[in-house]
Every structure is written in C-alpha cells, then in structure tokens.
Amino acid sequence: MALPPFRPISSDMHWIAILIIAAWMLIGGTLHLAMPAPFYAVVPDWMPQLAVVWVSGLIELAIGIGVLIPRTRAVAGLAFAGLCLGYLPLHVWDFFRADPVFPVPWGASARIAAQMVLIWMGVWVWRRDRQEAV
C-alpha cells in the first residue's frame, strides 16, 4: 500500500488563512457599504460615522480582493493585520463604555480574542508569502 504524497500542513493552513481573510473582508466590506447603520455604534461619536464605515468597508473590500491575488497577497495580509490592529482599540473601548456594543465581559472579550487571532493570521500570511516571493 503506497502512502499518499506528503503535503505540509502549513500549506493547507496557508490556504485556510487566505480564505478566512478573504471571506472576512469581502463579507464585512460588503455589509459596511450595504448596511452601514449597524456599524455606527462602534464608531466614536466625534468621528463622521457614515464616512468612517464606508471608508473602512472599501478598505476591507480591497484587502479581501488583494489577499486572493498572489502578487498582492503579502501586502494584503499585512494590511489585514494592520486594519485589525486599528480596530482593536475600538473593541477595548467597548469594555469601558456606558453602552457597550458587545456584552461585557464575554462578548467584548471574545471580540478582542478574535482580533488577536486575526492579527496573527494576517502577519502569518504576510511573512509566508513574502518568503515565497524571494
């Protein structure tokens, strides 16, 4: 009985990470543009809510498309990590708001934990694709 050809787990995980990032960004970006109002609660009051939600939606769509294209994948992975890092203070801020968007502590904690995983995933895709390009 012949063994199946060796396929490194990291290669499969790489594609899983790419698909998660693409889906997260394409779905999120589409929702930001199609239904911006639910996202207003996360935007600080001093910022123009519609503009922030639309700009972030367009950035998310660009990242979602970019991560699917081999030539732009590394930059898109890094941009994804940066965007998630940028969103992180909003989720931490939710802990201290009088009217939190996500239930404290469980919902807000889960959201922060998810952001940390997503940041790691974006950096991992960036590092891996940058190394493959060399």
mmCIF file of N, CA and C in Angstrom:
data_model
loop_
_atom_site.group_PDB
_atom_site.id
_atom_site.type_symbol
_atom_site.label_atom_id
_atom_site.label_comp_id
_atom_site.label_asym_id
_atom_site.label_seq_id
_atom_site.Cartn_x
_atom_site.Cartn_y
_atom_site.Cartn_z
ATOM 1 N N MET A 1 0.840 -1.175 0.000
ATOM 2 C CA MET A 1 0.000 0.000 0.000
ATOM 3 C C MET A 1 0.891 1.246 0.000
ATOM 4 N N ALA A 2 0.711 2.080 -0.968
ATOM 5 C CA ALA A 2 1.527 3.288 -1.107
ATOM 6 C C ALA A 2 0.976 4.396 -0.220
ATOM 7 N N LEU A 3 1.879 5.154 0.364
ATOM 8 C CA LEU A 3 1.482 6.289 1.177
ATOM 9 C C LEU A 3 1.117 7.466 0.265
ATOM 10 N N PRO A 4 0.158 8.275 0.692
ATOM 11 C CA PRO A 4 -0.170 9.460 -0.117
ATOM 12 C C PRO A 4 1.008 10.421 -0.132
ATOM 13 N N PRO A 5 1.115 11.254 -1.153
ATOM 14 C CA PRO A 5 2.229 12.211 -1.205
ATOM 15 C C PRO A 5 2.184 13.149 -0.001
ATOM 16 N N PHE A 6 3.363 13.511 0.471
ATOM 17 C CA PHE A 6 3.461 14.404 1.626
ATOM 18 C C PHE A 6 3.002 15.802 1.241
ATOM 19 N N ARG A 7 2.076 16.326 2.015
ATOM 20 C CA ARG A 7 1.621 17.712 1.848
ATOM 21 C C ARG A 7 1.767 18.398 3.185
ATOM 22 N N PRO A 8 2.645 19.357 3.301
ATOM 23 C CA PRO A 8 2.836 20.006 4.596
ATOM 24 C C PRO A 8 1.556 20.666 5.091
ATOM 25 N N ILE A 9 1.316 20.531 6.368
ATOM 26 C CA ILE A 9 0.131 21.145 6.978
ATOM 27 C C ILE A 9 0.157 22.650 6.778
ATOM 28 N N SER A 10 1.329 23.250 6.845
ATOM 29 C CA SER A 10 1.420 24.703 6.726
ATOM 30 C C SER A 10 0.860 25.197 5.394
ATOM 31 N N SER A 11 0.983 24.398 4.339
ATOM 32 C CA SER A 11 0.432 24.794 3.048
ATOM 33 C C SER A 11 -1.095 24.827 3.108
ATOM 34 N N ASP A 12 -1.688 23.793 3.718
ATOM 35 C CA ASP A 12 -3.137 23.779 3.879
ATOM 36 C C ASP A 12 -3.596 24.923 4.771
ATOM 37 N N MET A 13 -2.868 25.140 5.858
ATOM 38 C CA MET A 13 -3.220 26.220 6.777
ATOM 39 C C MET A 13 -3.088 27.582 6.094
ATOM 40 N N HIS A 14 -2.128 27.688 5.202
ATOM 41 C CA HIS A 14 -1.937 28.931 4.457
ATOM 42 C C HIS A 14 -3.189 29.248 3.649
ATOM 43 N N TRP A 15 -3.709 28.252 2.937
ATOM 44 C CA TRP A 15 -4.912 28.475 2.140
ATOM 45 C C TRP A 15 -6.137 28.718 2.993
ATOM 46 N N ILE A 16 -6.206 28.047 4.123
ATOM 47 C CA ILE A 16 -7.325 28.290 5.048
ATOM 48 C C ILE A 16 -7.275 29.726 5.542
ATOM 49 N N ALA A 17 -6.089 30.202 5.915
ATOM 50 C CA ALA A 17 -5.933 31.581 6.378
ATOM 51 C C ALA A 17 -6.310 32.570 5.278
ATOM 52 N N ILE A 18 -5.876 32.304 4.058
ATOM 53 C CA ILE A 18 -6.210 33.187 2.936
ATOM 54 C C ILE A 18 -7.718 33.249 2.741
ATOM 55 N N LEU A 19 -8.370 32.104 2.766
ATOM 56 C CA LEU A 19 -9.819 32.070 2.564
ATOM 57 C C LEU A 19 -10.573 32.737 3.712
ATOM 58 N N ILE A 20 -10.098 32.563 4.937
ATOM 59 C CA ILE A 20 -10.738 33.232 6.077
ATOM 60 C C ILE A 20 -10.604 34.744 5.943
ATOM 61 N N ILE A 21 -9.397 35.207 5.634
ATOM 62 C CA ILE A 21 -9.182 36.655 5.476
ATOM 63 C C ILE A 21 -10.043 37.197 4.342
ATOM 64 N N ALA A 22 -10.042 36.509 3.196
ATOM 65 C CA ALA A 22 -10.826 36.973 2.054
ATOM 66 C C ALA A 22 -12.309 37.030 2.409
ATOM 67 N N ALA A 23 -12.834 35.976 2.993
ATOM 68 C CA ALA A 23 -14.262 35.948 3.343
ATOM 69 C C ALA A 23 -14.583 37.019 4.374
ATOM 70 N N TRP A 24 -13.747 37.142 5.400
ATOM 71 C CA TRP A 24 -13.967 38.127 6.464
ATOM 72 C C TRP A 24 -14.026 39.539 5.874
ATOM 73 N N MET A 25 -13.089 39.841 4.995
ATOM 74 C CA MET A 25 -13.015 41.182 4.427
ATOM 75 C C MET A 25 -14.091 41.434 3.376
ATOM 76 N N LEU A 26 -14.334 40.468 2.504
ATOM 77 C CA LEU A 26 -15.333 40.680 1.447
ATOM 78 C C LEU A 26 -16.746 40.756 2.019
ATOM 79 N N ILE A 27 -17.058 39.901 2.968
ATOM 80 C CA ILE A 27 -18.381 39.956 3.598
ATOM 81 C C ILE A 27 -18.502 41.219 4.440
ATOM 82 N N GLY A 28 -17.481 41.474 5.258
ATOM 83 C CA GLY A 28 -17.511 42.670 6.106
ATOM 84 C C GLY A 28 -17.577 43.957 5.300
ATOM 85 N N GLY A 29 -16.761 44.058 4.262
ATOM 86 C CA GLY A 29 -16.771 45.261 3.425
ATOM 87 C C GLY A 29 -18.100 45.469 2.732
ATOM 88 N N THR A 30 -18.674 44.387 2.241
ATOM 89 C CA THR A 30 -19.982 44.478 1.589
ATOM 90 C C THR A 30 -21.046 44.946 2.580
ATOM 91 N N LEU A 31 -21.031 44.390 3.787
ATOM 92 C CA LEU A 31 -22.002 44.799 4.810
ATOM 93 C C LEU A 31 -21.806 46.254 5.216
ATOM 94 N N HIS A 32 -20.545 46.700 5.311
ATOM 95 C CA HIS A 32 -20.286 48.099 5.645
ATOM 96 C C HIS A 32 -20.929 49.044 4.624
ATOM 97 N N LEU A 33 -20.874 48.660 3.361
ATOM 98 C CA LEU A 33 -21.411 49.530 2.310
ATOM 99 C C LEU A 33 -22.924 49.368 2.146
ATOM 100 N N ALA A 34 -23.419 48.151 2.263
ATOM 101 C CA ALA A 34 -24.839 47.898 2.031
ATOM 102 C C ALA A 34 -25.703 48.287 3.224
ATOM 103 N N MET A 35 -25.192 48.072 4.428
ATOM 104 C CA MET A 35 -25.959 48.359 5.650
ATOM 105 C C MET A 35 -25.055 49.051 6.666
ATOM 106 N N PRO A 36 -24.721 50.318 6.458
ATOM 107 C CA PRO A 36 -23.753 50.977 7.344
ATOM 108 C C PRO A 36 -24.265 51.246 8.759
ATOM 109 N N ALA A 37 -25.554 51.434 8.936
ATOM 110 C CA ALA A 37 -26.097 51.848 10.238
ATOM 111 C C ALA A 37 -25.705 50.941 11.403
ATOM 112 N N PRO A 38 -25.723 49.615 11.276
ATOM 113 C CA PRO A 38 -25.342 48.788 12.436
ATOM 114 C C PRO A 38 -23.898 49.007 12.903
ATOM 115 N N PHE A 39 -23.053 49.520 12.029
ATOM 116 C CA PHE A 39 -21.654 49.736 12.385
ATOM 117 C C PHE A 39 -21.434 51.074 13.092
ATOM 118 N N TYR A 40 -22.403 51.960 13.052
ATOM 119 C CA TYR A 40 -22.263 53.268 13.678
ATOM 120 C C TYR A 40 -21.980 53.162 15.172
ATOM 121 N N ALA A 41 -22.535 52.156 15.832
ATOM 122 C CA ALA A 41 -22.378 52.027 17.282
ATOM 123 C C ALA A 41 -20.916 51.841 17.687
ATOM 124 N N VAL A 42 -20.102 51.311 16.787
ATOM 125 C CA VAL A 42 -18.696 51.069 17.103
ATOM 126 C C VAL A 42 -17.843 52.311 16.838
ATOM 127 N N VAL A 43 -18.344 53.232 16.039
ATOM 128 C CA VAL A 43 -17.589 54.443 15.687
ATOM 129 C C VAL A 43 -17.751 55.474 16.803
ATOM 130 N N PRO A 44 -16.640 55.992 17.322
ATOM 131 C CA PRO A 44 -16.741 57.030 18.356
ATOM 132 C C PRO A 44 -17.580 58.221 17.872
ATOM 133 N N ASP A 45 -18.304 58.837 18.797
ATOM 134 C CA ASP A 45 -19.233 59.927 18.457
ATOM 135 C C ASP A 45 -18.572 61.107 17.755
ATOM 136 N N TRP A 46 -17.314 61.352 18.028
ATOM 137 C CA TRP A 46 -16.642 62.522 17.462
ATOM 138 C C TRP A 46 -16.199 62.310 16.014
ATOM 139 N N MET A 47 -16.379 61.080 15.497
ATOM 140 C CA MET A 47 -15.980 60.779 14.121
ATOM 141 C C MET A 47 -17.207 60.761 13.205
ATOM 142 N N PRO A 48 -17.047 61.134 11.923
ATOM 143 C CA PRO A 48 -18.182 61.077 10.986
ATOM 144 C C PRO A 48 -18.524 59.603 10.691
ATOM 145 N N GLN A 49 -19.634 59.149 11.239
ATOM 146 C CA GLN A 49 -19.954 57.725 11.216
ATOM 147 C C GLN A 49 -20.048 57.135 9.813
ATOM 148 N N LEU A 50 -20.834 57.734 8.944
ATOM 149 C CA LEU A 50 -21.012 57.174 7.604
ATOM 150 C C LEU A 50 -19.689 57.123 6.851
ATOM 151 N N ALA A 51 -18.921 58.195 6.912
ATOM 152 C CA ALA A 51 -17.627 58.233 6.203
ATOM 153 C C ALA A 51 -16.683 57.159 6.737
ATOM 154 N N VAL A 52 -16.610 57.005 8.049
ATOM 155 C CA VAL A 52 -15.717 56.005 8.641
ATOM 156 C C VAL A 52 -16.142 54.605 8.222
ATOM 157 N N VAL A 53 -17.438 54.327 8.270
ATOM 158 C CA VAL A 53 -17.935 52.995 7.923
ATOM 159 C C VAL A 53 -17.705 52.720 6.431
ATOM 160 N N TRP A 54 -17.966 53.678 5.575
ATOM 161 C CA TRP A 54 -17.778 53.461 4.139
ATOM 162 C C TRP A 54 -16.295 53.301 3.785
ATOM 163 N N VAL A 55 -15.452 54.155 4.339
ATOM 164 C CA VAL A 55 -14.015 54.054 4.039
ATOM 165 C C VAL A 55 -13.480 52.712 4.534
ATOM 166 N N SER A 56 -13.858 52.324 5.742
ATOM 167 C CA SER A 56 -13.385 51.032 6.249
ATOM 168 C C SER A 56 -13.935 49.887 5.401
ATOM 169 N N GLY A 57 -15.160 50.018 4.903
ATOM 170 C CA GLY A 57 -15.723 48.997 4.018
ATOM 171 C C GLY A 57 -14.961 48.879 2.712
ATOM 172 N N LEU A 58 -14.583 50.006 2.134
ATOM 173 C CA LEU A 58 -13.811 49.985 0.890
ATOM 174 C C LEU A 58 -12.419 49.387 1.116
ATOM 175 N N ILE A 59 -11.820 49.724 2.252
ATOM 176 C CA ILE A 59 -10.508 49.151 2.590
ATOM 177 C C ILE A 59 -10.638 47.641 2.766
ATOM 178 N N GLU A 60 -11.694 47.208 3.440
ATOM 179 C CA GLU A 60 -11.908 45.777 3.634
ATOM 180 C C GLU A 60 -12.087 45.056 2.301
ATOM 181 N N LEU A 61 -12.833 45.637 1.386
ATOM 182 C CA LEU A 61 -13.005 45.015 0.066
ATOM 183 C C LEU A 61 -11.672 44.917 -0.672
ATOM 184 N N ALA A 62 -10.872 45.973 -0.599
ATOM 185 C CA ALA A 62 -9.557 45.953 -1.263
ATOM 186 C C ALA A 62 -8.662 44.863 -0.672
ATOM 187 N N ILE A 63 -8.674 44.722 0.633
ATOM 188 C CA ILE A 63 -7.865 43.679 1.278
ATOM 189 C C ILE A 63 -8.383 42.302 0.893
ATOM 190 N N GLY A 64 -9.712 42.129 0.893
ATOM 191 C CA GLY A 64 -10.303 40.840 0.537
ATOM 192 C C GLY A 64 -9.958 40.405 -0.872
ATOM 193 N N ILE A 65 -9.935 41.344 -1.793
ATOM 194 C CA ILE A 65 -9.548 41.030 -3.169
ATOM 195 C C ILE A 65 -8.030 40.814 -3.245
ATOM 196 N N GLY A 66 -7.278 41.693 -2.580
ATOM 197 C CA GLY A 66 -5.821 41.629 -2.629
ATOM 198 C C GLY A 66 -5.246 40.337 -2.098
ATOM 199 N N VAL A 67 -5.855 39.770 -1.073
ATOM 200 C CA VAL A 67 -5.322 38.534 -0.495
ATOM 201 C C VAL A 67 -5.552 37.337 -1.420
ATOM 202 N N LEU A 68 -6.466 37.457 -2.358
ATOM 203 C CA LEU A 68 -6.727 36.371 -3.307
ATOM 204 C C LEU A 68 -5.779 36.396 -4.506
ATOM 205 N N ILE A 69 -5.091 37.507 -4.704
ATOM 206 C CA ILE A 69 -4.182 37.661 -5.833
ATOM 207 C C ILE A 69 -2.757 37.390 -5.351
ATOM 208 N N PRO A 70 -2.098 36.360 -5.887
ATOM 209 C CA PRO A 70 -0.762 36.006 -5.389
ATOM 210 C C PRO A 70 0.225 37.175 -5.336
ATOM 211 N N ARG A 71 0.180 38.034 -6.323
ATOM 212 C CA ARG A 71 1.138 39.141 -6.389
ATOM 213 C C ARG A 71 0.940 40.167 -5.270
ATOM 214 N N THR A 72 -0.293 40.328 -4.786
ATOM 215 C CA THR A 72 -0.587 41.319 -3.743
ATOM 216 C C THR A 72 -0.896 40.682 -2.388
ATOM 217 N N ARG A 73 -0.814 39.364 -2.318
ATOM 218 C CA ARG A 73 -1.232 38.644 -1.103
ATOM 219 C C ARG A 73 -0.444 39.063 0.134
ATOM 220 N N ALA A 74 0.864 39.179 0.035
ATOM 221 C CA ALA A 74 1.668 39.520 1.211
ATOM 222 C C ALA A 74 1.280 40.895 1.751
ATOM 223 N N VAL A 75 1.162 41.877 0.868
ATOM 224 C CA VAL A 75 0.786 43.227 1.294
ATOM 225 C C VAL A 75 -0.625 43.227 1.876
ATOM 226 N N ALA A 76 -1.529 42.473 1.260
ATOM 227 C CA ALA A 76 -2.904 42.393 1.766
ATOM 228 C C ALA A 76 -2.941 41.741 3.140
ATOM 229 N N GLY A 77 -2.109 40.722 3.360
ATOM 230 C CA GLY A 77 -2.037 40.089 4.677
ATOM 231 C C GLY A 77 -1.571 41.072 5.732
ATOM 232 N N LEU A 78 -0.560 41.863 5.396
ATOM 233 C CA LEU A 78 -0.059 42.870 6.330
ATOM 234 C C LEU A 78 -1.108 43.968 6.546
ATOM 235 N N ALA A 79 -1.782 44.379 5.490
ATOM 236 C CA ALA A 79 -2.839 45.385 5.615
ATOM 237 C C ALA A 79 -3.980 44.868 6.488
ATOM 238 N N PHE A 80 -4.313 43.585 6.340
ATOM 239 C CA PHE A 80 -5.356 42.964 7.166
ATOM 240 C C PHE A 80 -4.956 43.020 8.641
ATOM 241 N N ALA A 81 -3.710 42.645 8.933
ATOM 242 C CA ALA A 81 -3.228 42.697 10.316
ATOM 243 C C ALA A 81 -3.279 44.126 10.842
ATOM 244 N N GLY A 82 -2.868 45.079 10.013
ATOM 245 C CA GLY A 82 -2.896 46.482 10.417
ATOM 246 C C GLY A 82 -4.303 46.988 10.658
ATOM 247 N N LEU A 83 -5.240 46.608 9.801
ATOM 248 C CA LEU A 83 -6.628 47.028 9.979
ATOM 249 C C LEU A 83 -7.199 46.433 11.257
ATOM 250 N N CYS A 84 -6.947 45.154 11.496
ATOM 251 C CA CYS A 84 -7.426 44.508 12.727
ATOM 252 C C CYS A 84 -6.790 45.154 13.950
ATOM 253 N N LEU A 85 -5.517 45.518 13.846
ATOM 254 C CA LEU A 85 -4.847 46.219 14.940
ATOM 255 C C LEU A 85 -5.488 47.587 15.164
ATOM 256 N N GLY A 86 -5.875 48.236 14.075
ATOM 257 C CA GLY A 86 -6.559 49.523 14.182
ATOM 258 C C GLY A 86 -7.937 49.408 14.812
ATOM 259 N N TYR A 87 -8.621 48.308 14.567
ATOM 260 C CA TYR A 87 -9.940 48.081 15.160
ATOM 261 C C TYR A 87 -9.847 47.691 16.632
ATOM 262 N N LEU A 88 -8.722 47.152 17.050
ATOM 263 C CA LEU A 88 -8.564 46.647 18.412
ATOM 264 C C LEU A 88 -8.902 47.686 19.494
ATOM 265 N N PRO A 89 -8.434 48.943 19.385
ATOM 266 C CA PRO A 89 -8.796 49.921 20.419
ATOM 267 C C PRO A 89 -10.306 50.146 20.529
ATOM 268 N N LEU A 90 -11.023 50.026 19.421
ATOM 269 C CA LEU A 90 -12.478 50.180 19.484
ATOM 270 C C LEU A 90 -13.111 49.074 20.319
ATOM 271 N N HIS A 91 -12.560 47.875 20.217
ATOM 272 C CA HIS A 91 -13.106 46.765 20.987
ATOM 273 C C HIS A 91 -12.699 46.860 22.459
ATOM 274 N N VAL A 92 -11.518 47.368 22.725
ATOM 275 C CA VAL A 92 -11.111 47.599 24.114
ATOM 276 C C VAL A 92 -11.963 48.726 24.707
ATOM 277 N N TRP A 93 -12.193 49.755 23.929
ATOM 278 C CA TRP A 93 -13.027 50.891 24.360
ATOM 279 C C TRP A 93 -14.420 50.400 24.757
ATOM 280 N N ASP A 94 -14.904 49.366 24.093
ATOM 281 C CA ASP A 94 -16.231 48.827 24.372
ATOM 282 C C ASP A 94 -16.343 48.343 25.824
ATOM 283 N N PHE A 95 -15.244 47.911 26.399
ATOM 284 C CA PHE A 95 -15.243 47.471 27.791
ATOM 285 C C PHE A 95 -15.630 48.593 28.740
ATOM 286 N N PHE A 96 -15.270 49.812 28.397
ATOM 287 C CA PHE A 96 -15.405 50.929 29.323
ATOM 288 C C PHE A 96 -16.559 51.871 28.991
ATOM 289 N N ARG A 97 -17.255 51.598 27.904
ATOM 290 C CA ARG A 97 -18.382 52.443 27.517
ATOM 291 C C ARG A 97 -19.569 52.226 28.441
ATOM 292 N N ALA A 98 -20.375 53.256 28.583
ATOM 293 C CA ALA A 98 -21.618 53.120 29.367
ATOM 294 C C ALA A 98 -22.623 52.244 28.630
ATOM 295 N N ASP A 99 -22.551 52.255 27.293
ATOM 296 C CA ASP A 99 -23.479 51.471 26.464
ATOM 297 C C ASP A 99 -22.683 50.575 25.509
ATOM 298 N N PRO A 100 -22.077 49.500 26.005
ATOM 299 C CA PRO A 100 -21.221 48.675 25.145
ATOM 300 C C PRO A 100 -21.988 48.038 23.990
ATOM 301 N N VAL A 101 -21.304 47.919 22.859
ATOM 302 C CA VAL A 101 -21.882 47.296 21.676
ATOM 303 C C VAL A 101 -21.972 45.788 21.892
ATOM 304 N N PHE A 102 -20.909 45.219 22.439
ATOM 305 C CA PHE A 102 -20.856 43.791 22.719
ATOM 306 C C PHE A 102 -20.983 43.597 24.223
ATOM 307 N N PRO A 103 -21.715 42.579 24.649
ATOM 308 C CA PRO A 103 -21.898 42.375 26.095
ATOM 309 C C PRO A 103 -20.559 42.195 26.809
ATOM 310 N N VAL A 104 -20.393 42.934 27.885
ATOM 311 C CA VAL A 104 -19.177 42.853 28.686
ATOM 312 C C VAL A 104 -19.454 41.873 29.819
ATOM 313 N N PRO A 105 -18.553 40.998 30.173
ATOM 314 C CA PRO A 105 -17.212 40.838 29.629
ATOM 315 C C PRO A 105 -17.138 39.822 28.497
ATOM 316 N N TRP A 106 -18.118 38.946 28.346
ATOM 317 C CA TRP A 106 -17.976 37.813 27.420
ATOM 318 C C TRP A 106 -17.911 38.231 25.960
ATOM 319 N N GLY A 107 -18.848 38.999 25.497
ATOM 320 C CA GLY A 107 -18.864 39.382 24.089
ATOM 321 C C GLY A 107 -17.667 40.231 23.711
ATOM 322 N N ALA A 108 -17.352 41.195 24.548
ATOM 323 C CA ALA A 108 -16.207 42.069 24.273
ATOM 324 C C ALA A 108 -14.893 41.283 24.344
ATOM 325 N N SER A 109 -14.791 40.386 25.320
ATOM 326 C CA SER A 109 -13.578 39.561 25.446
ATOM 327 C C SER A 109 -13.401 38.657 24.236
ATOM 328 N N ALA A 110 -14.497 38.048 23.766
ATOM 329 C CA ALA A 110 -14.425 37.179 22.589
ATOM 330 C C ALA A 110 -14.004 37.980 21.369
ATOM 331 N N ARG A 111 -14.522 39.188 21.255
ATOM 332 C CA ARG A 111 -14.180 40.038 20.113
ATOM 333 C C ARG A 111 -12.694 40.412 20.138
ATOM 334 N N ILE A 112 -12.183 40.742 21.309
ATOM 335 C CA ILE A 112 -10.764 41.089 21.440
ATOM 336 C C ILE A 112 -9.894 39.870 21.131
ATOM 337 N N ALA A 113 -10.282 38.712 21.645
ATOM 338 C CA ALA A 113 -9.522 37.486 21.372
ATOM 339 C C ALA A 113 -9.521 37.187 19.870
ATOM 340 N N ALA A 114 -10.676 37.354 19.231
ATOM 341 C CA ALA A 114 -10.763 37.127 17.784
ATOM 342 C C ALA A 114 -9.851 38.088 17.035
ATOM 343 N N GLN A 115 -9.804 39.348 17.464
ATOM 344 C CA GLN A 115 -8.937 40.326 16.813
ATOM 345 C C GLN A 115 -7.475 39.907 16.907
ATOM 346 N N MET A 116 -7.083 39.377 18.062
ATOM 347 C CA MET A 116 -5.694 38.942 18.233
ATOM 348 C C MET A 116 -5.361 37.796 17.281
ATOM 349 N N VAL A 117 -6.283 36.846 17.135
ATOM 350 C CA VAL A 117 -6.072 35.728 16.210
ATOM 351 C C VAL A 117 -6.003 36.236 14.776
ATOM 352 N N LEU A 118 -6.880 37.169 14.422
ATOM 353 C CA LEU A 118 -6.888 37.706 13.060
ATOM 354 C C LEU A 118 -5.612 38.488 12.765
ATOM 355 N N ILE A 119 -5.120 39.238 13.733
ATOM 356 C CA ILE A 119 -3.864 39.963 13.547
ATOM 357 C C ILE A 119 -2.735 38.967 13.280
ATOM 358 N N TRP A 120 -2.667 37.927 14.102
ATOM 359 C CA TRP A 120 -1.646 36.895 13.909
ATOM 360 C C TRP A 120 -1.765 36.270 12.519
ATOM 361 N N MET A 121 -3.008 35.981 12.096
ATOM 362 C CA MET A 121 -3.232 35.340 10.802
ATOM 363 C C MET A 121 -2.739 36.233 9.655
ATOM 364 N N GLY A 122 -3.031 37.528 9.728
ATOM 365 C CA GLY A 122 -2.572 38.450 8.696
ATOM 366 C C GLY A 122 -1.066 38.543 8.630
ATOM 367 N N VAL A 123 -0.413 38.608 9.779
ATOM 368 C CA VAL A 123 1.053 38.656 9.814
ATOM 369 C C VAL A 123 1.631 37.359 9.268
ATOM 370 N N TRP A 124 1.021 36.239 9.609
ATOM 371 C CA TRP A 124 1.499 34.940 9.134
ATOM 372 C C TRP A 124 1.418 34.846 7.610
ATOM 373 N N VAL A 125 0.295 35.278 7.034
ATOM 374 C CA VAL A 125 0.159 35.267 5.569
ATOM 375 C C VAL A 125 1.194 36.199 4.957
ATOM 376 N N TRP A 126 1.380 37.364 5.525
ATOM 377 C CA TRP A 126 2.373 38.312 5.008
ATOM 378 C C TRP A 126 3.768 37.693 5.018
ATOM 379 N N ARG A 127 4.159 37.125 6.151
ATOM 380 C CA ARG A 127 5.506 36.546 6.253
ATOM 381 C C ARG A 127 5.690 35.380 5.290
ATOM 382 N N ARG A 128 4.697 34.524 5.218
ATOM 383 C CA ARG A 128 4.808 33.344 4.369
ATOM 384 C C ARG A 128 4.887 33.735 2.890
ATOM 385 N N ASP A 129 4.019 34.629 2.455
ATOM 386 C CA ASP A 129 4.020 34.999 1.034
ATOM 387 C C ASP A 129 5.214 35.870 0.681
ATOM 388 N N ARG A 130 5.688 36.636 1.617
ATOM 389 C CA ARG A 130 6.901 37.423 1.373
ATOM 390 C C ARG A 130 8.092 36.492 1.187
ATOM 391 N N GLN A 131 8.161 35.431 1.989
ATOM 392 C CA GLN A 131 9.253 34.469 1.869
ATOM 393 C C GLN A 131 9.171 33.693 0.549
ATOM 394 N N GLU A 132 7.947 33.343 0.132
ATOM 395 C CA GLU A 132 7.789 32.601 -1.121
ATOM 396 C C GLU A 132 8.148 33.447 -2.326
ATOM 397 N N ALA A 133 8.002 34.765 -2.218
ATOM 398 C CA ALA A 133 8.307 35.646 -3.336
ATOM 399 C C ALA A 133 9.814 35.802 -3.543
ATOM 400 N N VAL A 134 10.589 35.503 -2.511
ATOM 401 C CA VAL A 134 12.055 35.672 -2.605
ATOM 402 C C VAL A 134 12.702 34.530 -3.322
#
